Coordinates of C-alpha atoms and ligand atoms in Angstrom, one line a residue:
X1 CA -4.2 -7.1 -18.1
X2 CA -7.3 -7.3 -15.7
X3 CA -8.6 -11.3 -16.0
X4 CA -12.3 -11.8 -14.3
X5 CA -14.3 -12.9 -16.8
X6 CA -13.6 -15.8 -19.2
X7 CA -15.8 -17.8 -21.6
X8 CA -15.5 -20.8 -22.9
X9 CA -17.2 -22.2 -26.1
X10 CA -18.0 -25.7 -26.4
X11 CA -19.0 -27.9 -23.9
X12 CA -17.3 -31.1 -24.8
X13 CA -14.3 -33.3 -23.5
X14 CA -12.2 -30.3 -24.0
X15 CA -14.7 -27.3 -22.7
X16 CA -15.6 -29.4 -19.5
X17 CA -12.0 -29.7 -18.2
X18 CA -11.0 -26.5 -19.7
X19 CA -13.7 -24.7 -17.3
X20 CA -12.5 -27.0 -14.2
X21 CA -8.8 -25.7 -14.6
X22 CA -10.3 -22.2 -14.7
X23 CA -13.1 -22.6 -11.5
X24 CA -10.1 -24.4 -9.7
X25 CA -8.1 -20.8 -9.9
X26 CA -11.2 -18.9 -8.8
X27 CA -12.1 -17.9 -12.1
X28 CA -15.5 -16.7 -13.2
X29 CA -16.6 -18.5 -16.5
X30 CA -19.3 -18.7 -18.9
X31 CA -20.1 -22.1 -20.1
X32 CA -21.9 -22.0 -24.1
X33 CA -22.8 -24.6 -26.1
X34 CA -25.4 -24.8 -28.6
X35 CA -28.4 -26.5 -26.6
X36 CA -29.4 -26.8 -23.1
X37 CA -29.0 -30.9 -23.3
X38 CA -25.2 -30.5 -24.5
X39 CA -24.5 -28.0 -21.8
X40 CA -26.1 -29.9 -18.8
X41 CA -23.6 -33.1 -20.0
X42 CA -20.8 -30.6 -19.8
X43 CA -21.9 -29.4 -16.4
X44 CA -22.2 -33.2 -15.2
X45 CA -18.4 -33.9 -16.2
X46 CA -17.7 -31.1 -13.9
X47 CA -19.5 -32.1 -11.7
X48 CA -18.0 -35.2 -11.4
X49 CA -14.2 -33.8 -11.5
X50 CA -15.3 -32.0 -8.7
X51 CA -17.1 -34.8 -6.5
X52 CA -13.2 -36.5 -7.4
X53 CA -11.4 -33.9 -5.9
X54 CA -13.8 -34.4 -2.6
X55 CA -13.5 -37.5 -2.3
X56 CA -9.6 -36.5 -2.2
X57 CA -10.4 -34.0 0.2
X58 CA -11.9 -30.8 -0.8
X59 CA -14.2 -29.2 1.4
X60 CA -18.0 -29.4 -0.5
X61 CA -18.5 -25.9 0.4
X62 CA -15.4 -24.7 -1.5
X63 CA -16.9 -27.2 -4.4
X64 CA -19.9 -25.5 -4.3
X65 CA -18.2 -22.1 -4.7
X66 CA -16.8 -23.1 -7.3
X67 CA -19.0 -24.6 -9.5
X68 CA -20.8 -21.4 -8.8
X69 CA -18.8 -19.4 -10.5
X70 CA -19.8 -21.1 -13.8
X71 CA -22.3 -18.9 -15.8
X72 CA -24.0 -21.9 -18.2
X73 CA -25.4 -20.0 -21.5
X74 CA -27.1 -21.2 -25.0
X75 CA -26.3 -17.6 -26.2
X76 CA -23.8 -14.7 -26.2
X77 CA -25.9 -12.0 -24.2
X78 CA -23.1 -12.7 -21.2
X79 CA -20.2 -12.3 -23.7
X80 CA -20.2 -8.4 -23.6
X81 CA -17.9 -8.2 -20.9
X82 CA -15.8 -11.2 -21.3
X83 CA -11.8 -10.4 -20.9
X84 CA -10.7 -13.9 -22.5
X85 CA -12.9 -16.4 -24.8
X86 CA -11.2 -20.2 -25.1
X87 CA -13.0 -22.1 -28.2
X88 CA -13.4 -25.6 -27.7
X89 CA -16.4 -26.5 -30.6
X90 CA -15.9 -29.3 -32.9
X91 CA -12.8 -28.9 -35.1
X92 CA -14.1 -28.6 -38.6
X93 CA -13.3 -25.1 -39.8
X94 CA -16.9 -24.1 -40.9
X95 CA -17.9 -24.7 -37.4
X96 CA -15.2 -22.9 -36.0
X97 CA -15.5 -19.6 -39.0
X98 CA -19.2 -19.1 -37.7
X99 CA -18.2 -18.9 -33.9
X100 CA -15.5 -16.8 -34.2
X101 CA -17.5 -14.2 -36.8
X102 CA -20.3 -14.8 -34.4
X103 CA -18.2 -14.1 -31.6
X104 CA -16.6 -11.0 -33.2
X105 CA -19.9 -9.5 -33.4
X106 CA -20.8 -9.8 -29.3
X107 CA -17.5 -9.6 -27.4
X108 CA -16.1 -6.1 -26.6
X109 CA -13.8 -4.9 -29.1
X110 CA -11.0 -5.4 -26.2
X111 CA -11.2 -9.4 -25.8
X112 CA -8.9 -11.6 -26.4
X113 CA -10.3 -14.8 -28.4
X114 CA -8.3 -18.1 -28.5
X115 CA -9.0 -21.6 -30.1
X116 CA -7.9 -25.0 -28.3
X117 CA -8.0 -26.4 -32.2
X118 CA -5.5 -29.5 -32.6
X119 CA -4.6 -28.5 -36.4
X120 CA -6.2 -25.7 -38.0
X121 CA -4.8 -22.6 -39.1
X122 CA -4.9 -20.2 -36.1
X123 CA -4.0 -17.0 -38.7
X124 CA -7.2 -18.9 -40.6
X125 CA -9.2 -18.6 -37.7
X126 CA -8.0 -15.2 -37.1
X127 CA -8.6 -13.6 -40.6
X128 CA -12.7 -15.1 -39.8
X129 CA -12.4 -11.9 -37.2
X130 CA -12.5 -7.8 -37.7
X131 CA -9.4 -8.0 -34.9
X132 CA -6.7 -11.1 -36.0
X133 CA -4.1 -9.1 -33.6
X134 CA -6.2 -10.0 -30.8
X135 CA -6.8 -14.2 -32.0
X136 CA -4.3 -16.6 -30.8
X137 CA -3.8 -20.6 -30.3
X138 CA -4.2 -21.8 -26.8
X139 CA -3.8 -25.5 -26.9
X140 CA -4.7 -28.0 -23.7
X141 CA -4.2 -31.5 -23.1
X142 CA -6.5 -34.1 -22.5
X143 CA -7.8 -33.7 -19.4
X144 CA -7.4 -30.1 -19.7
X145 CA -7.5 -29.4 -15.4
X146 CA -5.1 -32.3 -15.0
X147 CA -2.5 -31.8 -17.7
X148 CA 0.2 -29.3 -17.0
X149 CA 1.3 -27.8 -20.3
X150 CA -0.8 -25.2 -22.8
X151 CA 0.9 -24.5 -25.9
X152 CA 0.5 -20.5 -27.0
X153 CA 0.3 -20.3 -30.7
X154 CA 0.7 -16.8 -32.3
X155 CA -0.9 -16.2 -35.8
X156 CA 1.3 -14.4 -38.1
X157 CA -1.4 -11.2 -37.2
X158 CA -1.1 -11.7 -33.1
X159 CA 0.0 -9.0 -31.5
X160 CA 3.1 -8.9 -28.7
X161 CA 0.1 -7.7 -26.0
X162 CA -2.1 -10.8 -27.1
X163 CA 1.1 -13.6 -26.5
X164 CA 1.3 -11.7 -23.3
X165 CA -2.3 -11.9 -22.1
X166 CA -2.6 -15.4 -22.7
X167 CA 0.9 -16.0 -20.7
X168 CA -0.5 -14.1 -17.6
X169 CA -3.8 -16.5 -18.2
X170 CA -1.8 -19.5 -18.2
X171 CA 0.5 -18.6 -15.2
X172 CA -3.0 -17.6 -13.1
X173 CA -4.2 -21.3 -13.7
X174 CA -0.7 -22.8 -12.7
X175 CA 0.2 -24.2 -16.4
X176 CA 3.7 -24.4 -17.4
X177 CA 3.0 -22.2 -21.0
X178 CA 5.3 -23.0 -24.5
X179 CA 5.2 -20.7 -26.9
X180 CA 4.9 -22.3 -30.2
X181 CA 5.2 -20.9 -33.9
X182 CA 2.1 -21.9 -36.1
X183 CA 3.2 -25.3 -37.6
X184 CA 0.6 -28.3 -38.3
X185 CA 0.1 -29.9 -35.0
X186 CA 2.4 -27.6 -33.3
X187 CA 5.3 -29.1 -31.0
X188 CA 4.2 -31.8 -28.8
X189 CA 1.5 -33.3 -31.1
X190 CA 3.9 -33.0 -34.3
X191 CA 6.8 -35.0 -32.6
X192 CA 4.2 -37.6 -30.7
X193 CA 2.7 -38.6 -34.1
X194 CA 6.3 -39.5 -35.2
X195 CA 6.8 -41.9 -32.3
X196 CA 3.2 -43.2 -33.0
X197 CA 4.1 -44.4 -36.5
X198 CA 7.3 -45.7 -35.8
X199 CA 6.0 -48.0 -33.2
X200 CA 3.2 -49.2 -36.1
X201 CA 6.3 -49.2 -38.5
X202 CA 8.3 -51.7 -36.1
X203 CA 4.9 -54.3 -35.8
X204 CA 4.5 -54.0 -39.5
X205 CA 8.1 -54.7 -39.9
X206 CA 8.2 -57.3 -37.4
X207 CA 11.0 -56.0 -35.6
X208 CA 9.0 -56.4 -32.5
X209 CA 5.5 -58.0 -30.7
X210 CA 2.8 -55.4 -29.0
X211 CA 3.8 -55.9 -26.0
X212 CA 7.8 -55.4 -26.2
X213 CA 7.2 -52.4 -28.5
X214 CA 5.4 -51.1 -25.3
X215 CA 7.5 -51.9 -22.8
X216 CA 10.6 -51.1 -24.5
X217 CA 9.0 -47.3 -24.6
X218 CA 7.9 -47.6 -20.8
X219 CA 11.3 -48.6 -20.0
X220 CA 12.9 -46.0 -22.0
X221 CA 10.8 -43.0 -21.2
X222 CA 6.9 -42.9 -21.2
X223 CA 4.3 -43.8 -18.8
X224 CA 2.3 -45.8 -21.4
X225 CA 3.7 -47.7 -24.5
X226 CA 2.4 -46.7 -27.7
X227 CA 0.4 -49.1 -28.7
X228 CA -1.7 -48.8 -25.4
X229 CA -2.1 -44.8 -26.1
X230 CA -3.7 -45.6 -29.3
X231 CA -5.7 -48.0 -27.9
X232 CA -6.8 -45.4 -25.3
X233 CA -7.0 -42.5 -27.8
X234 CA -9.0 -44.4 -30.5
X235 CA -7.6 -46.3 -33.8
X236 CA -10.3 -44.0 -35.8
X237 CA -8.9 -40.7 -33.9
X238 CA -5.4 -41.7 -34.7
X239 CA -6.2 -41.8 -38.1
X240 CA -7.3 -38.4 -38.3
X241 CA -4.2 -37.4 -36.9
X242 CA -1.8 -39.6 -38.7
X243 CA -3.2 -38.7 -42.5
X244 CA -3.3 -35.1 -41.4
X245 CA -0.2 -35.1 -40.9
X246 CA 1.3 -37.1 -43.7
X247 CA -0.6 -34.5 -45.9
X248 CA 1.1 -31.6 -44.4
X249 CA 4.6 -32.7 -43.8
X250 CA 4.8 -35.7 -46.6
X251 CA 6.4 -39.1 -47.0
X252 CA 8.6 -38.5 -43.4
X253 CA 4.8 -39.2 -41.5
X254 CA 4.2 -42.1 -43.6
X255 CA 2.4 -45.1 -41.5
X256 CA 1.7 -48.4 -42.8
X257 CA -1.5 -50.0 -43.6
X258 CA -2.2 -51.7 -40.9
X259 CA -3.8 -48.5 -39.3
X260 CA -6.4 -48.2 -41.9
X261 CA -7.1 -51.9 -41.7
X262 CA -7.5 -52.1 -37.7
X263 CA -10.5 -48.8 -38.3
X264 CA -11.9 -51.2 -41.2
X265 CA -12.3 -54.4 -38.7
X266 CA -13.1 -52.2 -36.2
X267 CA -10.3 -52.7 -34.3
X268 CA -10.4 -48.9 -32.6
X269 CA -9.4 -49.7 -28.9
X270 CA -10.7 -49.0 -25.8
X271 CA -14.5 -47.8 -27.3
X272 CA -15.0 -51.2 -29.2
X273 CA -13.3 -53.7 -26.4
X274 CA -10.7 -54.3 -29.3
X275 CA -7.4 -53.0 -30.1
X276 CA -3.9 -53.7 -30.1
X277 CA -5.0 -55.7 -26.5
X278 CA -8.2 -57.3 -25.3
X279 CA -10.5 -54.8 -22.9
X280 CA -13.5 -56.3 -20.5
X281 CA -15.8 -53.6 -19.8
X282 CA -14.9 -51.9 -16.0
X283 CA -11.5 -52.6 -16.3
X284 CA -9.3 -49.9 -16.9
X285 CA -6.1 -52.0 -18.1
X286 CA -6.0 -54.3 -21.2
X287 CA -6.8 -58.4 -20.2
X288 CA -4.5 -59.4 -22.9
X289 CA -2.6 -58.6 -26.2
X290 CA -5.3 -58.9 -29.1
X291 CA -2.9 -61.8 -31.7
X292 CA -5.8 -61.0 -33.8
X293 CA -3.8 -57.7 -35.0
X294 CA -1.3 -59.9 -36.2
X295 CA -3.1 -61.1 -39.0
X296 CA -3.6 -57.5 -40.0
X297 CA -0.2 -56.8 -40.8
X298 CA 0.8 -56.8 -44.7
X299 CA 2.6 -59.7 -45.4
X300 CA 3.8 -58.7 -48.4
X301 CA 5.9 -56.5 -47.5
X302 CA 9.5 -57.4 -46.4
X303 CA 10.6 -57.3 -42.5
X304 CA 12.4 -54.0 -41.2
X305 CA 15.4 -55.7 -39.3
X306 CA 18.3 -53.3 -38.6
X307 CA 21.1 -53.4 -35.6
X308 CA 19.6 -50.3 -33.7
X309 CA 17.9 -51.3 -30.4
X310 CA 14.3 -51.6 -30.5
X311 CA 14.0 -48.8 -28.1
X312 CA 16.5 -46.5 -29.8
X313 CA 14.4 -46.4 -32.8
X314 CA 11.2 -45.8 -31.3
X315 CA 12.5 -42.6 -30.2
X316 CA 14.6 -41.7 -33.2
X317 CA 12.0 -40.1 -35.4
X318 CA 11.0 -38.1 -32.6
X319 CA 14.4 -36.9 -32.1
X320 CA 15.2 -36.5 -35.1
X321 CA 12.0 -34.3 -35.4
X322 CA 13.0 -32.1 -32.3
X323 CA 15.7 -31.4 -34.5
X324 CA 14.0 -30.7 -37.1
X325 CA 11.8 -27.9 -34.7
X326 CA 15.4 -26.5 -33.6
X327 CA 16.1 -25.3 -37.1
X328 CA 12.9 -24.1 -38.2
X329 CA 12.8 -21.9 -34.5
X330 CA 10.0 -24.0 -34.0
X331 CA 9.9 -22.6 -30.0
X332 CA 13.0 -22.1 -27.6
X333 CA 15.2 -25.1 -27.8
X334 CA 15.1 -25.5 -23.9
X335 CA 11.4 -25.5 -24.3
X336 CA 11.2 -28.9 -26.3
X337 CA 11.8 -31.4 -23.4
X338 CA 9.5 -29.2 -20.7
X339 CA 7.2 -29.4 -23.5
X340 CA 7.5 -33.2 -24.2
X341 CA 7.6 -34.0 -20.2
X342 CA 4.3 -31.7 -19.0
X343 CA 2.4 -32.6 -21.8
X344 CA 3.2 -36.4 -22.6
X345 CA 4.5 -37.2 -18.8
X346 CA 8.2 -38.4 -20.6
X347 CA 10.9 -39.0 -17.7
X348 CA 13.0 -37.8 -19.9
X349 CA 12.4 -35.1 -23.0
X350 CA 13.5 -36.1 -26.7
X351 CA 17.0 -33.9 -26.4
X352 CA 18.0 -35.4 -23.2
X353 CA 17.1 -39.0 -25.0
X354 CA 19.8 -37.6 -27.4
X355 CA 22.7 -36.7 -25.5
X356 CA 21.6 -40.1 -23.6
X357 CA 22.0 -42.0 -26.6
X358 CA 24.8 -39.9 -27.7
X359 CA 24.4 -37.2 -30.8
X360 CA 26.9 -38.9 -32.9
X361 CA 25.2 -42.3 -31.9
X362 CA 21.7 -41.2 -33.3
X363 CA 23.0 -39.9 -36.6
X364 CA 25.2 -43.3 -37.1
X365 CA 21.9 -44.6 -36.2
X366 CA 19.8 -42.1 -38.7
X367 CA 22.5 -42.6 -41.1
X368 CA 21.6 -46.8 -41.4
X369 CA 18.0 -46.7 -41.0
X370 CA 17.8 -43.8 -43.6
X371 CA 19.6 -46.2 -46.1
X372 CA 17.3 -48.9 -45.4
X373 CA 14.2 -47.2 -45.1
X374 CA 14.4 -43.7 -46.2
X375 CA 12.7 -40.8 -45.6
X376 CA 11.3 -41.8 -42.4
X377 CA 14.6 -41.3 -40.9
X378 CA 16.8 -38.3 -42.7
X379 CA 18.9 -36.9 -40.4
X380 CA 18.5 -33.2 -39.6
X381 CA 21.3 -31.0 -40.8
X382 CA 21.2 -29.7 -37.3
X383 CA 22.0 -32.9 -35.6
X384 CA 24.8 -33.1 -38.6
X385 CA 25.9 -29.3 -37.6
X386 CA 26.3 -30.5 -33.7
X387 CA 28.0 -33.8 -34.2
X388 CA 30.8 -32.3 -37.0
X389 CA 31.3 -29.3 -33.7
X390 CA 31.7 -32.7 -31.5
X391 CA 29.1 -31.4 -29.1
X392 CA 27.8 -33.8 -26.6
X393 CA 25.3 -31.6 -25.3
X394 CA 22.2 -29.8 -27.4
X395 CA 22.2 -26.5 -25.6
Ligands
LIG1 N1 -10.1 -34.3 -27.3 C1 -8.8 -34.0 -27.1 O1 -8.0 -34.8 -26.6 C2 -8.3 -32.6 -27.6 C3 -7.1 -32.2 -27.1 C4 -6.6 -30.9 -27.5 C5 -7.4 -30.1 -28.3 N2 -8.6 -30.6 -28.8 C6 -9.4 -29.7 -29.6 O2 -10.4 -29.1 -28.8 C7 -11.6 -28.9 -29.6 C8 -12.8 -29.6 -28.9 O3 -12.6 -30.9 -28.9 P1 -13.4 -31.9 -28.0 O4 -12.7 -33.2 -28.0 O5 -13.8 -31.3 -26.7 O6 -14.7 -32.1 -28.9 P2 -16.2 -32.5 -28.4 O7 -16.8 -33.1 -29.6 O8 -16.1 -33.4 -27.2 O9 -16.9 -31.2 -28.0 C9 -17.2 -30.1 -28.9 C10 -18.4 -29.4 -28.3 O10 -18.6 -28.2 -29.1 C11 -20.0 -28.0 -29.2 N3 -20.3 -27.1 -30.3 C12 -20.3 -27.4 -31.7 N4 -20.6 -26.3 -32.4 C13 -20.9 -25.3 -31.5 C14 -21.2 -23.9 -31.6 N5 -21.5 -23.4 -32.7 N6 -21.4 -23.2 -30.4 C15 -21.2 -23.8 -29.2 N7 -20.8 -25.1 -29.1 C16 -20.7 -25.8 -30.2 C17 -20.6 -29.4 -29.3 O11 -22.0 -29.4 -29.0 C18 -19.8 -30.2 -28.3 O12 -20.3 -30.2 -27.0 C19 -11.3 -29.3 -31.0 O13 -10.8 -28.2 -31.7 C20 -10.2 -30.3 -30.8 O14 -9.3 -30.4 -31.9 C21 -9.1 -31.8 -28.4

């Protein structure tokens, strides 16, 4: 497929960094939102990516060039001829039904249209257009020119030509691409919010302080611990994530209480100075651990003490998840730890972790946390399958 012209809907967090991976390929793109004020904050966010990447040495001219080949619009009279649309509006699916009809109206009957959305149905979205073959997910990461991975999400309606496209899109802008079956939050997001609630899961239970949950995840495979993610990504964010998840997968995503209580005392991270850790404004890292938290944490309810390493079960859930993925054909089993690495930055992906650990070691280890906690850590039959073959290795 021919790709010169893309547009990009939404002019947010999302929309900004989305159009800077695409100028930074060459890529002519028209920028809408829904008023010029909006737009202009877009278009200073890319502006300032780009002043960034001078100061690390690109020539201004070749900025300027670039940010020329931006096309900023409050309407659709430049969406005739536009190969690919990305949607990046506000995720609430009334918002989203009137772009895409809207959308469906002005674009060429040819163009593909894809959604960044986090968690809404993408054959939803598609069935809101006259040409659901042509609709697919397209999911970035947070900062969208920075991060390596998409995830490609096919509707039960996309078509073979559609997955395609969006592959050829994704290897012009130099992502690595995963091709995901529609499940609620997809791969990376689905097995990250299993990690999340664990770490809240060993504070409530007292297995471990703030700071050692973190470092025991640093130490074991992530660039930031846990706790300082949330911090970064908001408490009130998290939320959204965590009981949306909980409501589509049930009593495996449970998370304590403590996460509802830290948005009630306004505990959200980062935006309000106060999370997990203490924040003074102009410093990027925390000044301290926040022992506030501490006195957040139901005492009622009993400790979670068990003999599996603190770090193990961090990362238990998650892998226990990735198993989870592997029998529902969730996406190519070797594409779980590229997933994981490009898109989280893990050293090491969930099924290496594993084989690390040792498959029969994490289903002993399921096997005793799932009698004295439940749900939260059922061992996949899959894990089961590979451990009664005595397989060492996952593929
Ligand atoms: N923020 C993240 O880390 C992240 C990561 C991956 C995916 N996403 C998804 O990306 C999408 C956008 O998220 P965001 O964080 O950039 O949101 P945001 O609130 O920063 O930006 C949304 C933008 O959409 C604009 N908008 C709303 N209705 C519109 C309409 N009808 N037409 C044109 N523009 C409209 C808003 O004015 C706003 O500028 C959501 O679906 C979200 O779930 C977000």
């Amino acid at each position: 497929m021919q790709i010169t012209k893309l547009a990009v809907i939404g002019a947010g967090t999302m929309g900004s960094s989305i159009v800077m991976a695409l100028i930074m390929s060459g890529l002519k793109v028209v920028l809408k939102d829904t008023d010029s004020q909006v737009l202009e904050k877009g278009l200073n966010n890319i502006d300032q990516f780009l002043q960034k990447k001078i100061d690390k040495g690109l020539d201004p001219l070749k900025a300027q060039s670039m940010k020329k080949l931006i096309i900023p619009a409050t309407d659709y009279s430049e969406f005739a001829d536009v190969d690919i649309v990305i949607e990046a509006v506000s995720e609430a699916i009334n918002v989203k039904k009137r772009v895409f009809e809207e959308l469906d109206e002005w674009c060429n009957l040819d163009t593909i249209l894809t959604t960044n959305t986090s968690s809404l149905s993408i054959t939803q979205i598609g069935s809101f257009t006259r040409r659901p073959d042509k609709v697919i997910g397209l999911h970035f990461f947070n900062p969208a020119h920075i991060m390596k991975l998409v995830e490609v999400i096919p509707s039960m309606e996309t078509s073979n030509d559609t997955i395609q496209a969006i592959i050829q899109l994704a290897n012009l802008i130099n992502k690595v691409s995963v091709k995901v079956e529609e499940c609620p939050s997809f791969l990376v997001n689905r097995l990250l919010t299993r990690y999340m609630n664990e770490a809240l899961w060993c504070l409530q239970g007292k297995v471990a302080k703030i700071d050692e949950i973190d470092k025991a995840a640093i130490d074991m495979a992530m660039p930031l611990g846990p706790l300082a993610l949330r911090d970064m990504n908001g408490a009130d964010i998290g939320i959204q994530v965590a009981n949306y998840n909980f409501k589509e997968y049930g009593s495996r995503f449970e998370f304590p209480q403590l996460l509802n209580n830290m948005v009630n005392n306004n505990y959200l991270g980062k935006k309000t100075g106060k999370g997990f850790y203490l924040y003074s404004e102009n410093n990027p890292k925390p000044v301290s651990v926040n022992n506030e938290i501490y006195q957040l944490i139901d005492q009622s309810l009993p400790t979670q003490h068990s003999n599996v390493p603190v770090d193990i079960r961090l990362f238990l859930p998650m892998i226990n998840e990735a198993f989870l993925v592997i029998q529902e054909k969730i996406c190519r089993i070797d594409a779980i730890d590229l997933a994981l690495k490009t898109g989280l930055g893990m050293r090491i992906g969930p099924l290496e972790l594993a084989e690390k650990i040792g498959l029969a070691n994490c289903l002993k280890y399921l096997e005793e946390l799932y009698n004295l906690f439940g749900e939260r850590f059922r061992p996949a039959f899959y894990l089961r399958k590979l451990v009664y073959a005595r397989k060492t290795t996952v593929l």
